[in-house]
Amino acid sequence: MNIYSYTFRRLLYVIPVVLGVSLIIFVLFNLVAGDPTAILLGKHASASQMAELRHELGLDRPWLAQYFDVVRSAFTFDFGRSWSTKQEIFEMIKAGAIPSLTLSFPAFFLSTVLAIIVSLFVSFYRGGVVDRLVVFVCVALMSISSLAYILFGQWFLAYYLGLFEISGYESGFPYFIPYVLLPIIIWMVLSVGPDVRFYRTVVLDEIYQDYVRTARSKGLSERVILFKHVLKNAMIPIITYVLIKIPFLILGALLLESFFSIPGLGSITLNAINGSDFPVIKAMTILSSIAYILFSVFTDVMYCLVDPRVRLK
Amino acid sequence: MADKILDVKDLVVQFNTDRGVVTAVDGVSLEVFKGRTLGIVGESGSGKSVTALAIMRLIPHPPGIIKNGVVKFRGESLLDKEMVDMRKIRGNKISMIFQEPMTSLNPVFTIGNQIEEVLELHQSDLSKEQRHKKAVEMLSLVGIPSPEKRIKEYPHQLSGGMRQRVMIAISLACEPDILIADEPTTALDVTIQAQILELMKKLQKELGMGIIMITHDLGVVAETCDDVAVMYCGKIVEQGTADHIFNNPRHPYTKGLLESIPSFDATTGDAKDRLPTIEGMVPSLFELPEGCSFQDRCSKCISQCRQPQEVLALKEVATGHAVSCFNHY
């Protein structure tokens, strides 16, 4: 079996998984969550008002029909309109995706590359002063709350020193850059600690393998050993770690977006949760589930490309 | 005698551990000749592998350090070389195969790639096609069937014996002067073991390299070695030709090793006889006794053996046969 038919088959398996996820979402939102009209209309609504609204929102239809709505939206991305703003949800998501990506993509990419390079570097000097110092700094960075970085960045760097914009967003290249710089830096500071520690462990696991000794006995330089032999073996856990994080980028950086008033998917999601805007929450849940499923397929396909021991059966 | 290609003198290798400094190799001197095989025999922890790694300067540092000694390869001192120059020797002039054929190859590269890599490194004048051709030749030389097809395979598609053959192909690709084989057959079953040893002997005849055969298996020594050094606790206790060691062992340890080989001699064999063993355990390198390291396990131990000595030097008892023991001077 080649890689294409394997990918195709794995994508077919996505369909039943999406049906299952839709069922869970339907049960959670339509059955467990209770009657949303009570929240929307407040305490003093009359029974007839509630029934009217329930009809308007299609909540009085049979459960099966409502379930099919969820399934249909998972495949067509037609999520209906927001209860609070009455906007098309798909349009809202499209508008929110760009600010989110201008923050999350560069931040994620830069922090991943930085962490891999740092971890290769410290693995090369394993056990030495540099290695110990980097691990100490990583643990220290991880131990501080993200709120501390945000408040320090906004008050000291942005307000007091005036290095960055405190908050807000302007769309269009290059206008958004000053607004996303500080959140990107904070993102990198937040993720570099755990990332370096993880990649360092992965690389060190490989560095003591017998094939590294063989490579040395062949006369290869440490640089070639590290970047060719070790890195290709280390790619397997690294791919898992990196790809499994990408679906969470879809949700946007909830905390950073709301602190920096970036109108991204994270803000949309938070606003929807605060306003009990069920269709929007549902849409974000469905989208991130689908992203998660697709990326796990993508991860498996990547394994096949990187590791010859993974058999296509 | 034949052409001396490697001369090791008074090699001392130490490791810094949490419990203190350990001398893993303590004053080892060896010679390797063109076309001959030197066997280094000893139990686990006797310093055989460390000696080999020290010759290649592959001792992990820290914690290991080559404290003293001279390693001369064709007159050049290897211990004084810059790492850049040392790398030109590794895999090219001196190469090494290891005990673990299952894990010694890189799992994510094809075996062809791994053979061609060493050619690319040391024989950069070869074109890509020539390297490929040479790799195929090497695979057929080490007896891998349909090498054209096998060259595209990954290590996990090969058996242990086949992988060790690939390791031999890698190590011999640049036609080295010396091949260091660190327990090359220990992880293989007996029939494969015999095939690999046979192959090494055949290739030695064809290519004329000197071999250092590190093993704990006296059967392997008997089959392959011309010269033998017996190591115990980091020191060579007896050194000589294979004939000396097998037919006229002088050190109590060597004798003990030879006696503890099971024999199938039908005329003297008696089922009720128990196989002799060497009593006791190898002492910890942290708590070596003063004097001879073998004293606590030796039946011939005399009071002199327990006296602290500067060096319990190897003394020649016959031409080319040396023993470090007071009893048999």
XYZ file of C-alpha atoms in Angstrom, chain A residues 133-306:
174
model
C 21.798 26.839 33.377
C 19.344 26.441 30.479
C 17.360 23.782 32.335
C 17.248 26.029 35.407
C 16.012 28.987 33.351
C 13.383 26.767 31.692
C 12.019 25.593 35.015
C 12.055 29.149 36.333
C 10.145 30.425 33.279
C 7.598 27.631 33.618
C 7.069 28.328 37.291
C 5.831 31.883 36.802
C 2.151 32.403 36.059
C 1.263 33.570 32.559
C -0.680 36.461 34.096
C 2.543 37.760 35.624
C 4.165 37.945 32.184
C 1.117 39.638 30.680
C 0.842 42.242 33.411
C 4.588 42.857 33.499
C 4.675 43.179 29.700
C 1.688 45.501 29.506
C 2.598 47.702 32.434
C 6.406 47.793 32.308
C 7.379 47.167 28.700
C 4.378 48.716 26.955
C 3.132 51.423 29.329
C 6.210 52.431 31.347
C 8.934 51.985 28.712
C 6.594 52.478 25.771
C 8.208 49.731 23.708
C 4.985 48.141 22.495
C 1.285 48.871 22.036
C -0.567 48.073 25.261
C -3.545 46.487 23.543
C -5.790 46.696 20.511
C -5.543 45.586 16.908
C -5.479 47.038 13.441
C -6.136 44.781 10.497
C -4.028 44.599 7.395
C -0.324 44.056 6.885
C 1.892 45.654 8.294
C -0.410 47.575 10.664
C -1.088 44.626 12.948
C 2.607 44.010 13.672
C 3.082 46.450 16.589
C -0.028 45.017 18.254
C 0.985 41.360 18.057
C 4.679 41.795 18.945
C 4.284 41.780 22.709
C 1.790 38.868 22.806
C 4.121 36.888 20.513
C 7.049 37.495 22.857
C 4.967 36.494 25.878
C 3.785 33.363 24.037
C 7.399 32.423 23.315
C 8.482 33.003 26.901
C 5.568 30.863 28.086
C 6.199 27.931 25.771
C 9.991 27.884 25.526
C 10.421 26.382 28.999
C 8.348 23.207 28.625
C 9.323 22.879 24.946
C 13.077 22.971 25.543
C 12.748 20.511 28.385
C 10.743 18.115 26.200
C 12.984 18.362 23.136
C 16.114 18.094 25.276
C 14.839 14.832 26.779
C 14.030 13.517 23.309
C 17.446 14.419 21.915
C 19.287 13.058 24.953
C 17.356 9.789 24.611
C 18.752 9.476 21.121
C 22.281 10.672 21.840
C 23.061 7.646 23.987
C 21.839 5.163 21.365
C 24.255 2.674 19.838
C 23.873 4.084 16.334
C 25.395 7.364 17.554
C 28.481 5.471 18.686
C 28.586 3.809 15.264
C 28.337 7.204 13.588
C 31.251 8.466 15.697
C 33.313 5.393 14.862
C 32.730 6.135 11.181
C 34.495 9.459 11.666
C 31.475 11.750 11.360
C 31.641 15.113 13.098
C 29.429 15.849 16.090
C 27.543 18.416 14.018
C 26.595 15.868 11.333
C 25.740 13.292 13.988
C 23.466 15.729 15.801
C 21.725 17.326 12.834
C 21.497 14.270 10.582
C 21.452 11.070 12.601
C 20.022 12.237 15.908
C 17.571 14.829 14.596
C 15.944 12.456 12.112
C 15.337 9.911 14.867
C 14.160 12.589 17.267
C 11.689 13.854 14.632
C 9.221 11.103 15.534
C 8.393 12.346 19.053
C 8.885 15.952 17.938
C 6.285 15.612 15.177
C 3.777 14.196 17.633
C 4.399 16.994 20.090
C 4.221 19.778 17.496
C 1.299 18.566 15.382
C -0.926 17.763 18.322
C -0.644 21.380 19.452
C -1.703 22.904 16.121
C -5.451 22.157 16.479
C -5.441 24.141 19.706
C -4.196 27.140 17.744
C -7.604 27.146 16.019
C -9.195 28.166 19.281
C -6.798 31.063 19.384
C -4.868 32.140 22.402
C -7.813 32.666 24.747
C -5.958 34.507 27.463
C -3.566 36.553 25.325
C -6.288 37.659 22.902
C -8.600 38.826 25.609
C -5.864 40.682 27.552
C -4.552 42.357 24.417
C -8.032 42.985 22.932
C -7.200 41.128 19.751
C -10.505 40.349 17.981
C -9.538 36.756 17.191
C -11.176 33.378 17.625
C -10.158 33.301 21.257
C -12.056 36.507 21.940
C -15.052 35.268 19.946
C -15.102 32.066 21.967
C -14.789 33.846 25.303
C -17.525 36.333 24.415
C -19.780 33.487 23.288
C -19.235 31.634 26.556
C -19.932 34.768 28.590
C -23.085 35.516 26.589
C -24.360 31.899 26.454
C -24.222 32.141 22.677
C -24.675 28.395 22.167
C -24.397 28.211 18.353
C -21.006 29.969 18.420
C -19.649 27.766 21.217
C -20.967 24.742 19.343
C -19.341 25.903 16.109
C -15.972 26.417 17.794
C -16.232 23.018 19.473
C -17.039 21.301 16.187
C -14.271 23.134 14.343
C -11.605 22.337 16.870
C -12.689 18.680 17.050
C -12.445 18.376 13.284
C -9.051 20.083 13.312
C -7.894 17.678 16.002
C -9.081 14.637 14.039
C -7.515 15.825 10.790
C -4.217 16.592 12.460
C -4.024 13.186 14.057
C -4.424 11.685 10.575
C -1.747 14.062 9.353
C 0.525 12.995 12.242
C 0.140 9.330 11.298
C 0.954 10.082 7.679
C 4.029 12.011 8.774
C 5.189 9.014 10.833
C 5.155 6.921 7.675
C 7.303 9.464 5.918
C 9.821 9.845 8.749
